[in-house]
Coordinates of C-alpha atoms in Angstrom, one line a residue:
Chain O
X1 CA 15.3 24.1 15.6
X2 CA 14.5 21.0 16.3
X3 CA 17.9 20.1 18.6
X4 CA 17.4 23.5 20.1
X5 CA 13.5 22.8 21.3
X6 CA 15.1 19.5 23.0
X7 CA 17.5 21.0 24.4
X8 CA 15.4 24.0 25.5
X9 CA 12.7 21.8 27.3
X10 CA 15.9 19.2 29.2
X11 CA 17.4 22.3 30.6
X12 CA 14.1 23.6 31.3
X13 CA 13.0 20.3 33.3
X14 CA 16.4 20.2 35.3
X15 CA 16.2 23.9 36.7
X16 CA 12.4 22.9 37.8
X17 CA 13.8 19.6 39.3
X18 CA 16.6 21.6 41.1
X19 CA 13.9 24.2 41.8
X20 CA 11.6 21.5 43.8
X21 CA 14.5 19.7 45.6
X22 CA 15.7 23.2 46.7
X23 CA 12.3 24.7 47.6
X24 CA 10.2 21.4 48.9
X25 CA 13.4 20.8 51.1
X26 CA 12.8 17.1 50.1
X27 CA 14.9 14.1 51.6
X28 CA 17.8 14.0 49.1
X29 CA 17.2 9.5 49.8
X30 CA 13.6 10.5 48.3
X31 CA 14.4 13.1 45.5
X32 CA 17.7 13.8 44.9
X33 CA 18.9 16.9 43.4
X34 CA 20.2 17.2 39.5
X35 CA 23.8 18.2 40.7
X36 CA 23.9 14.8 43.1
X37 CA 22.2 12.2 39.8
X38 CA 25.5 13.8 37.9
X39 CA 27.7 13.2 40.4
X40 CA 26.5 9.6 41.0
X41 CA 27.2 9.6 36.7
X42 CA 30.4 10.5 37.0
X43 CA 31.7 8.9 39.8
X44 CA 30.2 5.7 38.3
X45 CA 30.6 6.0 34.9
X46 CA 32.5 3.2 34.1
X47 CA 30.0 0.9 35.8
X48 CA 27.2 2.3 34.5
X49 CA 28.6 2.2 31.2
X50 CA 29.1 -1.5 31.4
X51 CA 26.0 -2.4 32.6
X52 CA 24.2 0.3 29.8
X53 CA 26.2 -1.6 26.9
X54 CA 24.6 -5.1 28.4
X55 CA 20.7 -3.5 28.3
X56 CA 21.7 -1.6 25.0
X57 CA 22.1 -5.3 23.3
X58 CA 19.4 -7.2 25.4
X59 CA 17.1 -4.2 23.9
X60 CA 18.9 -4.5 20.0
X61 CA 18.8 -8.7 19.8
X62 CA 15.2 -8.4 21.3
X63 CA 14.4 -5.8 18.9
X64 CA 15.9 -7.9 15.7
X65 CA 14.2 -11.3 16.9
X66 CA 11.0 -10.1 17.6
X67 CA 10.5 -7.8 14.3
X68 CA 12.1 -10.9 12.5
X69 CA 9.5 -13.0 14.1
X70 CA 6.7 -11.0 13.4
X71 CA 7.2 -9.6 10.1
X72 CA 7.7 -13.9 9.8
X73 CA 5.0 -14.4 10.9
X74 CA 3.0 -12.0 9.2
X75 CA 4.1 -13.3 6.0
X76 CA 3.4 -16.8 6.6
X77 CA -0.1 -16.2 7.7
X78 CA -0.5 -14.2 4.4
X79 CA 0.4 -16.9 1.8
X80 CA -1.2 -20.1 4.1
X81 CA -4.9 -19.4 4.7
X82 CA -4.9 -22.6 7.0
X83 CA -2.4 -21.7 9.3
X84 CA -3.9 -18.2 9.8
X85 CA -7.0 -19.7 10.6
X86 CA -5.3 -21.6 13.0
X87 CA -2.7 -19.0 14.8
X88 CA -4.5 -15.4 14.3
X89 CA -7.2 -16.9 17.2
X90 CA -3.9 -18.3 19.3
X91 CA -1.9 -14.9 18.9
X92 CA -5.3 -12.9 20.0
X93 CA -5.5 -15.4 22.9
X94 CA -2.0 -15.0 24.0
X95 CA -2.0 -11.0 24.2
X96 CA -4.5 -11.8 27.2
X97 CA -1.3 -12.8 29.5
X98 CA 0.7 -10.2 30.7
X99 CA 4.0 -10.4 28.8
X100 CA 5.4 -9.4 32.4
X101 CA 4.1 -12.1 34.0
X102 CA 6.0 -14.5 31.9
X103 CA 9.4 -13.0 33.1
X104 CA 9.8 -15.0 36.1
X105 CA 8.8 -18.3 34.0
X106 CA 12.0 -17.2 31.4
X107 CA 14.3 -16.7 34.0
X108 CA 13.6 -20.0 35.2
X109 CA 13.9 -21.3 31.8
X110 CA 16.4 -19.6 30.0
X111 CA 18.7 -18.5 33.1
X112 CA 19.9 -15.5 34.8
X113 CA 22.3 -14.5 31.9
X114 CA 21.4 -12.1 28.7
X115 CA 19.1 -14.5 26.8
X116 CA 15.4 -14.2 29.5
X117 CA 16.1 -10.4 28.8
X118 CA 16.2 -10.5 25.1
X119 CA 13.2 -13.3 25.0
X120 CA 11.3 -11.1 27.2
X121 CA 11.9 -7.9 24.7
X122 CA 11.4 -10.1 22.0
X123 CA 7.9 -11.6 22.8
X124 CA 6.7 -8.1 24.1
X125 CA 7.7 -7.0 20.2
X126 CA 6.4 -10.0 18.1
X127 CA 2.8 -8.6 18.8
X128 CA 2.6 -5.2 17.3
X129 CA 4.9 -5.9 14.4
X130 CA 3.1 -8.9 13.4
X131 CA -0.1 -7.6 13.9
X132 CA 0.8 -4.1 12.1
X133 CA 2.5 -5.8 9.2
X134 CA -0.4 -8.5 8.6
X135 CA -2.9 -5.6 8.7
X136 CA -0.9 -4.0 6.0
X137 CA -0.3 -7.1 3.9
X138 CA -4.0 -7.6 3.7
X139 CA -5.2 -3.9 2.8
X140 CA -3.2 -3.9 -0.2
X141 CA -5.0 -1.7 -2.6
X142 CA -7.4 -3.6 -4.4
X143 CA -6.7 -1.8 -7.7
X144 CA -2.9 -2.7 -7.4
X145 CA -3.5 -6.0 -7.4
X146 CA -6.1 -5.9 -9.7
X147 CA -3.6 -4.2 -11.9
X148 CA -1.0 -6.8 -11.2
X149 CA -3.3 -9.5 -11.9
X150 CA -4.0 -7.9 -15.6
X151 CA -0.3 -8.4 -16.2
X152 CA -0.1 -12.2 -15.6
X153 CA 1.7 -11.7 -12.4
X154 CA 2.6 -14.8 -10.6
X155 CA 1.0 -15.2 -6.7
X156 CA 5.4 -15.1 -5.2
X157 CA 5.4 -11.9 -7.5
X158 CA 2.5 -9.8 -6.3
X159 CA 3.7 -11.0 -2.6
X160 CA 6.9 -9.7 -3.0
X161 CA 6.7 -6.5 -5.3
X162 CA 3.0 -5.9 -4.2
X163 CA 1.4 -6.7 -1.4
X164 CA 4.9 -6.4 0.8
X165 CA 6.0 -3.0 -0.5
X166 CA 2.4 -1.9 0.1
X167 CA 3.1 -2.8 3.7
X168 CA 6.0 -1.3 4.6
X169 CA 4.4 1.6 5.6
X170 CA 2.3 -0.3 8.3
X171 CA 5.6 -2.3 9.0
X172 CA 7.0 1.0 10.1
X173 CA 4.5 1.8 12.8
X174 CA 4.5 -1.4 14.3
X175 CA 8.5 -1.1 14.4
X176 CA 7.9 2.5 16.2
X177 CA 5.9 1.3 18.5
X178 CA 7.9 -1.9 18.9
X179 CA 11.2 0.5 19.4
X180 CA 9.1 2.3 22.3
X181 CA 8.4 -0.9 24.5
X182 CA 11.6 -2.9 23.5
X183 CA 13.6 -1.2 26.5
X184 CA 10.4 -2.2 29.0
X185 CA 11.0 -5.9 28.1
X186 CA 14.7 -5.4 28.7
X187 CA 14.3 -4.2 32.1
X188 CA 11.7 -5.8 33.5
X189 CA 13.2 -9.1 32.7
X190 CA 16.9 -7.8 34.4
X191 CA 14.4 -6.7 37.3
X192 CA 13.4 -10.0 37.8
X193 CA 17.1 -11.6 37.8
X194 CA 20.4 -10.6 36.7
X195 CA 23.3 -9.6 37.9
X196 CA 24.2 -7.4 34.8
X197 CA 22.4 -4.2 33.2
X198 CA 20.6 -1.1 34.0
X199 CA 17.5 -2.8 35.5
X200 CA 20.0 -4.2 38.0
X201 CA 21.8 -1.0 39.2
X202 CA 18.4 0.5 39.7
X203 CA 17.2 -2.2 42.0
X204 CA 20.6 -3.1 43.2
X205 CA 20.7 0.9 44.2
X206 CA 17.2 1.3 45.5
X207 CA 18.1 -1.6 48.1
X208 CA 20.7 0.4 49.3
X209 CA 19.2 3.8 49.1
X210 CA 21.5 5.0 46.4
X211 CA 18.8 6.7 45.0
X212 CA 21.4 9.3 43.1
X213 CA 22.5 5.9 41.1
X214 CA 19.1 4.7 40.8
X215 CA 18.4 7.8 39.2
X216 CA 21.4 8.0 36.8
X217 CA 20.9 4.5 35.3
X218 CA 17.2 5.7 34.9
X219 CA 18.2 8.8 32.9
X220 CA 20.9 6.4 31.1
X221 CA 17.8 4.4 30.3
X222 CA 15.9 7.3 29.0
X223 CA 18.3 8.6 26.6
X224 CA 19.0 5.1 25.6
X225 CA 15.5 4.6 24.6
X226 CA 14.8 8.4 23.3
X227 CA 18.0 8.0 21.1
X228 CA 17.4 5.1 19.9
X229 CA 13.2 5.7 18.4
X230 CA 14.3 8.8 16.6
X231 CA 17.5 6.7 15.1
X232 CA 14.5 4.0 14.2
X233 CA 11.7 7.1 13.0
X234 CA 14.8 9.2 11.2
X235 CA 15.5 5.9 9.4
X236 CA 12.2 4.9 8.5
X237 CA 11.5 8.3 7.1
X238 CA 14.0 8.0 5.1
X239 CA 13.8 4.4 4.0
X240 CA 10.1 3.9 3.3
X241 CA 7.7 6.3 1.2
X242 CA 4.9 6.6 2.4
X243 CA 1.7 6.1 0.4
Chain A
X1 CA -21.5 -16.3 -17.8
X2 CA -19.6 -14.8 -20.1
X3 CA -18.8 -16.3 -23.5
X4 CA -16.2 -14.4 -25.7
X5 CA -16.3 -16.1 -29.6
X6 CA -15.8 -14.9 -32.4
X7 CA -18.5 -14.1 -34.9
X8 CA -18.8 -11.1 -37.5
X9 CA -15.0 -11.1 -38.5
X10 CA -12.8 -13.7 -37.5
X11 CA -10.7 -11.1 -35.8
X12 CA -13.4 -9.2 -34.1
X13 CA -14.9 -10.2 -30.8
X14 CA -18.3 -10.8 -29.5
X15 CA -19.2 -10.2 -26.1
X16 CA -22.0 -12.4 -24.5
X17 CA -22.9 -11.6 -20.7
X18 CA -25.1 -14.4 -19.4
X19 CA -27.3 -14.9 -16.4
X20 CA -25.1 -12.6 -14.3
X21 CA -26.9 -11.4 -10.5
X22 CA -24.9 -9.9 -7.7
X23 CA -26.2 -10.2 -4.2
X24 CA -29.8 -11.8 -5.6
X25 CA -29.7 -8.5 -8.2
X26 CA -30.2 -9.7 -11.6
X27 CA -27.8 -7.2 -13.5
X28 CA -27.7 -9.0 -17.1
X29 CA -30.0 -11.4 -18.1
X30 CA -28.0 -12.0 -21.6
X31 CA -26.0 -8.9 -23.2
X32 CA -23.5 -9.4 -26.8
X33 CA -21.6 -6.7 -28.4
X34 CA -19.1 -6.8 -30.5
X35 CA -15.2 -5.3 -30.2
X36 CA -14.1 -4.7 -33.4
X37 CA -10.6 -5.2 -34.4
X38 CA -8.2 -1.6 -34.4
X39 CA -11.7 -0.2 -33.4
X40 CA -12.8 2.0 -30.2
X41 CA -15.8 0.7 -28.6
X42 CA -17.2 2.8 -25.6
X43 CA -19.6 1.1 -23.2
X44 CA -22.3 3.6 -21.2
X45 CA -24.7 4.3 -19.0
X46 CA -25.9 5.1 -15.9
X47 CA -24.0 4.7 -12.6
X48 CA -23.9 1.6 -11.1
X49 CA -25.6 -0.3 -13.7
X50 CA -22.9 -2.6 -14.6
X51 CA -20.0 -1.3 -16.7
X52 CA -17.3 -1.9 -15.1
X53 CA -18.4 -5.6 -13.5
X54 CA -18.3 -5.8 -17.6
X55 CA -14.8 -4.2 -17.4
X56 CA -13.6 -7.0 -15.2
X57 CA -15.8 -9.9 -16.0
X58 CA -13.4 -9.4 -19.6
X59 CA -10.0 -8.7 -17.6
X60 CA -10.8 -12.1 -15.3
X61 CA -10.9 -9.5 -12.1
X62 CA -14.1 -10.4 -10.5
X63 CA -13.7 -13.4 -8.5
X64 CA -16.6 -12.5 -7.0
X65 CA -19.0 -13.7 -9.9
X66 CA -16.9 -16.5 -10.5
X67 CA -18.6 -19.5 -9.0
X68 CA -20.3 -21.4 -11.5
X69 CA -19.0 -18.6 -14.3
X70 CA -17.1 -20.2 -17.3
X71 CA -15.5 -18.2 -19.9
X72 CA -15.2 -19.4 -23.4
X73 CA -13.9 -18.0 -26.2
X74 CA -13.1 -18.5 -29.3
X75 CA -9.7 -16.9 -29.9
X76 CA -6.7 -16.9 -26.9
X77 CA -7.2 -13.1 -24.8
X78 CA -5.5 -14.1 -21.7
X79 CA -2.1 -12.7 -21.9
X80 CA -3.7 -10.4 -24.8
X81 CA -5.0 -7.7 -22.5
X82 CA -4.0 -4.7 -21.1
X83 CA -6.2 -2.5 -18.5
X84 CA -6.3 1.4 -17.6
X85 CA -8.1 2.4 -14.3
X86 CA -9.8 5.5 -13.2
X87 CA -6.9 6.0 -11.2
X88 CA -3.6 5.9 -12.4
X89 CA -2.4 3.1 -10.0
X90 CA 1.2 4.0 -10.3
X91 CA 3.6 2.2 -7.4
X92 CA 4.6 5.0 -5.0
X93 CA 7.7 3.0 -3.9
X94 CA 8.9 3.1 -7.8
X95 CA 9.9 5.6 -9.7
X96 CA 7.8 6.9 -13.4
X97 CA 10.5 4.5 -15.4
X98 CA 10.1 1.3 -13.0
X99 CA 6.7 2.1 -12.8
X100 CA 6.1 2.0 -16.8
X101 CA 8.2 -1.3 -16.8
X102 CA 6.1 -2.9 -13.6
X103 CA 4.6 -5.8 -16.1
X104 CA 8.3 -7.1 -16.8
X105 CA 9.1 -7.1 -13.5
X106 CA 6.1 -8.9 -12.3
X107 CA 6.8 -11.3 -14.7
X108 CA 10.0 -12.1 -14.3
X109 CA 11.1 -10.9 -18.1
X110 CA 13.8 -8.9 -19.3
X111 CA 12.3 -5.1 -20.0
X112 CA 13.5 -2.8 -22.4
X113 CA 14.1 0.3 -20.7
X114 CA 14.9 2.0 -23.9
X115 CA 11.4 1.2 -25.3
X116 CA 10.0 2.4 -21.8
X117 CA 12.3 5.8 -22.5
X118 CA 10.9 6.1 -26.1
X119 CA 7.0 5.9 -24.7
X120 CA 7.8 8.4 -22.0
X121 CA 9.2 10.8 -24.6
X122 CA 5.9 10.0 -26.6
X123 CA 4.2 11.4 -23.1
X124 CA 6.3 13.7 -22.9
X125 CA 7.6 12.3 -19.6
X126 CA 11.2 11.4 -20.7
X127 CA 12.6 14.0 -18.5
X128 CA 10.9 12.8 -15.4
X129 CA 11.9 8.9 -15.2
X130 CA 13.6 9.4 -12.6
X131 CA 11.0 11.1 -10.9
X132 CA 8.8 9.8 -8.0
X133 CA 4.7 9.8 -8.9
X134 CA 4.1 11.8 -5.6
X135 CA 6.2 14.7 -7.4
X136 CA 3.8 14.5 -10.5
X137 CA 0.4 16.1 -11.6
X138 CA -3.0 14.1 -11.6
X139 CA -2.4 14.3 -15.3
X140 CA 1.7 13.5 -15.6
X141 CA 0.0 10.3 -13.3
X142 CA -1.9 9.5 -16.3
X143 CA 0.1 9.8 -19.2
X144 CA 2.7 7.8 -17.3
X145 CA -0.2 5.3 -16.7
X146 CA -1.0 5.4 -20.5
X147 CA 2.7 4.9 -21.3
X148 CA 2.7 1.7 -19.0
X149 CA -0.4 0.7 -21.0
X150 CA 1.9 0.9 -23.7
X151 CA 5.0 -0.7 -23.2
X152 CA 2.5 -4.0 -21.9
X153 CA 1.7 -4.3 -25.8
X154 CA -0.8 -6.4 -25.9
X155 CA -4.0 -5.9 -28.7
X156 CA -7.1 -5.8 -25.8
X157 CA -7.1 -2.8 -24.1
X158 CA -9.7 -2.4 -21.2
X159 CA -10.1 1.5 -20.2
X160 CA -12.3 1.8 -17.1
X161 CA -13.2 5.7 -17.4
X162 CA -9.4 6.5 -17.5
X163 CA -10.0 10.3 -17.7
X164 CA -12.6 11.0 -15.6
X165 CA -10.5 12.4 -12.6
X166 CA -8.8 15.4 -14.7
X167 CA -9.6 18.8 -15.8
X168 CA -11.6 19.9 -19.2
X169 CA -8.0 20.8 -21.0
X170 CA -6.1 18.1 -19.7
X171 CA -8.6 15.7 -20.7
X172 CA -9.2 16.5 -24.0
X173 CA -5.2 16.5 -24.5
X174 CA -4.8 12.7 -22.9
X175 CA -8.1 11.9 -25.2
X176 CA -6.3 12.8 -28.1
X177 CA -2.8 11.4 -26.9
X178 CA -4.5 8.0 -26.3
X179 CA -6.2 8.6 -29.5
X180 CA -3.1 8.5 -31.2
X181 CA -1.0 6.1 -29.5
X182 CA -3.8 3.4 -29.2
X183 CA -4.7 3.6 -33.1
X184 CA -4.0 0.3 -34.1
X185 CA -5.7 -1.5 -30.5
X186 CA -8.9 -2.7 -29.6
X187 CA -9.7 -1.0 -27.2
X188 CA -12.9 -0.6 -24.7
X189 CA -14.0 2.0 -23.0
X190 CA -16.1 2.7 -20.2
X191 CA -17.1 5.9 -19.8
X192 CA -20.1 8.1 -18.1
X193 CA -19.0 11.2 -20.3
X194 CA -21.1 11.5 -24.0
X195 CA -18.9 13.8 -25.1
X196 CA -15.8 11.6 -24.5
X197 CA -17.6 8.4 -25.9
X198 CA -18.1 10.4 -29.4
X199 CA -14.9 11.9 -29.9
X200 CA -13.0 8.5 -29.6
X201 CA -15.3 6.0 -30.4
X202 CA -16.0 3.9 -33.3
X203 CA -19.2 2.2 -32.0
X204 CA -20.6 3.4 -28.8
X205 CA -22.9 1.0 -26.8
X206 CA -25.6 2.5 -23.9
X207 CA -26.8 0.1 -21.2
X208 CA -30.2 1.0 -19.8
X209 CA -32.3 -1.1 -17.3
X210 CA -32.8 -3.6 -14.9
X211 CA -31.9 -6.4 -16.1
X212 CA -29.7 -4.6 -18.2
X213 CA -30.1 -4.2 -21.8
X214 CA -28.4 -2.6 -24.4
X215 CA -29.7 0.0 -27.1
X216 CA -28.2 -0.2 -30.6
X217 CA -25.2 0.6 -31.4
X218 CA -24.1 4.2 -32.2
X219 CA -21.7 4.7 -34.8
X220 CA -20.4 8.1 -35.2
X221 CA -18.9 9.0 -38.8
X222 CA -15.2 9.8 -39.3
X223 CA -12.5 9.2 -38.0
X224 CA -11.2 9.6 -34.1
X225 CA -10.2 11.5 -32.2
X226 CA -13.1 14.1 -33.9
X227 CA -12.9 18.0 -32.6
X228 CA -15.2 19.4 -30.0
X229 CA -15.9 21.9 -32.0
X230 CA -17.8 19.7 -34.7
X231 CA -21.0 20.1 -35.1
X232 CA -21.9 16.7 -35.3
X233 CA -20.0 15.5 -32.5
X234 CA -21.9 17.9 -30.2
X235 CA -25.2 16.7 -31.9
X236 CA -23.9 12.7 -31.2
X237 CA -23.6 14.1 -27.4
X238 CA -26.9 15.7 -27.2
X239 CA -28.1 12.5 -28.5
X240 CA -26.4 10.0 -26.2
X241 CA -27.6 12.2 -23.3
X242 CA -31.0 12.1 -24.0
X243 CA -30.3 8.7 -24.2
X244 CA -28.5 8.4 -21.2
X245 CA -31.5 10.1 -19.7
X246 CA -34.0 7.5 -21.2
X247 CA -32.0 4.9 -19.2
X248 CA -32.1 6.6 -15.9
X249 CA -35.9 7.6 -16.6
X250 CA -38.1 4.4 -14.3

């Protein structure tokens, strides 16, 4: 039922595309019609699939580092009181610079190739993860803990079969939410220089008013991203119980 | 402060609550009871008077009154005690058996799952170990809760109003189940309900005031878990109400 709604509201949105194009009499270099973006898809399809496969594992490594990172993180400033003291107040402070303002600085830095695109997905992860998991290491239920403290349990035990399963739960929003804006980090760093990816194509094609390409790496994109956050929520369901 | 020696019997405790304020509120100036040995002893009173800052001043939960606290007693508890919520506080992420086995876990220890089978068959809960706790009732939650009580072993057992959140029949069936499975613990009880107190309690103790003090000590005849329908033990509840009553009274 699900599949079927999906499917219902895609074929839905293309007829009203085709609809506009047809009936606006729109340049085709401003809005192109549905039929032209598949054409472009097919006729390119073995570039664009290249370039796809390069976003698809700037998008994954960023997404491994930066929950890694953060769920790191997370942890460490539950067990040390000093150093969260010392980097909640720094990790507040930083979400005050635009992540995308840092892409240009990366690119400098870490080069033209794969690894700007997958520090810039990473850092615009670290933030909710860490700040989702934390929240969810610290509202542990009181009585839990109370209850593991009654049995003798050791500070390493209640952290790891207390106060991090308690978590989880939290750990999964931040990891939905970090799934949603890993693909923005991917692209905005391959806008700002690469010669490889989906971000490319799309500004490659806009310079040369492909705008049917432009538009079929941007609907690669979307299903890219769509596909892969209900993979993530499917999982997650299924993974961790909810409380 | 609270001081824990031993006095009447060697083997009984003595409960002395010193000096204890919370947020410039004096709640006990200086409180001792005694927890007899195998016995049931049921704390009561109003709410928010103190019973359960009791509860956890014993279990060495309230960090909160800790500074300048010290706990003495005569004969070793820590390690000795076992405690029973209000709510069952099973794991959601575990299943009935791995929840009744959480203590050996936490602690690192081997755990006998065939001694955790045996106590859910007691509860009759040996057919849902596998179970999740979101597929059980509020009171499958409980007896599972009880049964995890259980399989910690230890002599102290510290029940903060453990039955309050279930239905009349359901209740009075986990009453009597703990009754029977808890015979040979020391066990205290806080409770708000008079009729509860009576039917499993050996002594039963009523706080009233401000600095709290406590009332003598009720000790109803026979043995528990006694019958709602005797007479007496609906007299002992009529009494403890009016008593309960006299404490709320300014």
């Amino acid at each position: 039922m699900k599949l079927f709604r999906i499917f219902t509201i895609a074929i839905a949105f293309l007829v009203a595309w085709h609809l506009f194009t047809l009936l606006t009499g729109i340049e085709f270099f401003i809005l192109p019609p549905p039929a032209h973006v598949g054409t472009a898809l097919i006729n390119h399809s073995y570039d664009l699939a290249g370039h796809a496969l390069t976003t698809f594992i700037e998008i994954m490594l960023g997404l491994i580092f930066g929950t890694g990172l953060g769920a790191l993180c997370a942890l460490v400033m539950m067990v040390f009181q000093s150093v969260r003291l010392w980097l909640l107040p720094v990790l507040v402070i930083s979400q005050a610079v635009p992540v995308f303002a840092l892409a240009p600085i990366l690119v400098i830095w870490l080069g033209y190739g794969m690894a700007s695109k997958i520090a810039m997905a990473t850092l615009i992860i670290f933030f909710p993860v860490t700040a989702t998991m934390f929240d969810g290491l610290r509202q542990t239920k009181q009585g839990f803990l109370d209850l593991a403290n009654s049995m003798n349990a050791s500070r390493s035990a209640i952290l790891i079969h207390v106060r991090i399963p308690s978590a989880l739960p939290s750990f999964a929003s931040g990891l939905r939410v970090a799934t949603a804006v890993a693909p923005i980090g991917a692209i905005v760093g391959e806008w700002v220089g690469s010669s490889e990816g989906l971000g490319f194509i799309m500004l490659h094609a806009n310079a040369r008013l492909q705008i049917d390409l432009m538009f079929a790496a941007l609907l690669i994109l979307a299903i890219m991203a769509v596909t892969l956050y209900f993979t993530i929520d499917q999982l997650l369901q299924k993974v961790i119980i909810q409380h | 402060m609270v001081i824990l020696n031993s006095k009447s019997k060697e083997e009984d405790l003595v409960l002395t609550v010193r000096n204890l304020s919370y947020k410039d509120r004096v709640l006990f100036d200086e409180l001792e009871f005694v927890l007899e040995k195998g016995k049931w002893t049921s704390l009561m009173g109003i709410s928010g008077i103190g019973k359960t800052t009791i509860l956890r001043l014993i279990a060495g939960l309230a960090s909160e009154f800790s500074s300048g606290t010290s706990i003495v007693h005569s004969r070793k508890i820590s390690g000795e005690l076992a405690y029973m919520s209000q709510v069952d506080l099973l794991f959601p992420w575990l299943n009935v058996l791995d929840n009744v086995t959480l203590g050996a876990r936490l602690r690192g220890e081997e755990c006998s799952k065939d001694r955790a089978l045996e106590l859910l068959r007691s509860v009759g809960l040996y057919a849902n170990a596998a179970d999740m706790p979101s597929s059980l009732s509020v009171g499958m939650r409980q007896r599972v809760a009880l049964a995890r009580t259980l399989m910690e072993d230890r002599p102290f057992i510290l029940m903060d109003e453990p039955f309050s959140s279930l239905d009349s029949l359901t209740k009075v069936r986990l009453q009597d189940l703990a009754a029977e499975m808890l015979q040979d613990k020391t066990v205290l009880l806080v409770t708000h309900d008079p009729l509860e107190a009576y039917r499993l309690s050996d002594s039963i103790y009523v706080l009233s005031g401000q600095p709290a003090c406590l009332d003598s000590t009720i000790k109803p005849a026979g043995a528990p878990p006694r019958m709602i329908e005797n007479s007496e033990v609906l007299q002992g509840q009529a009494e403890l109400l009016a008593r309960l009553s006299k404490a709320e009274a300014p």
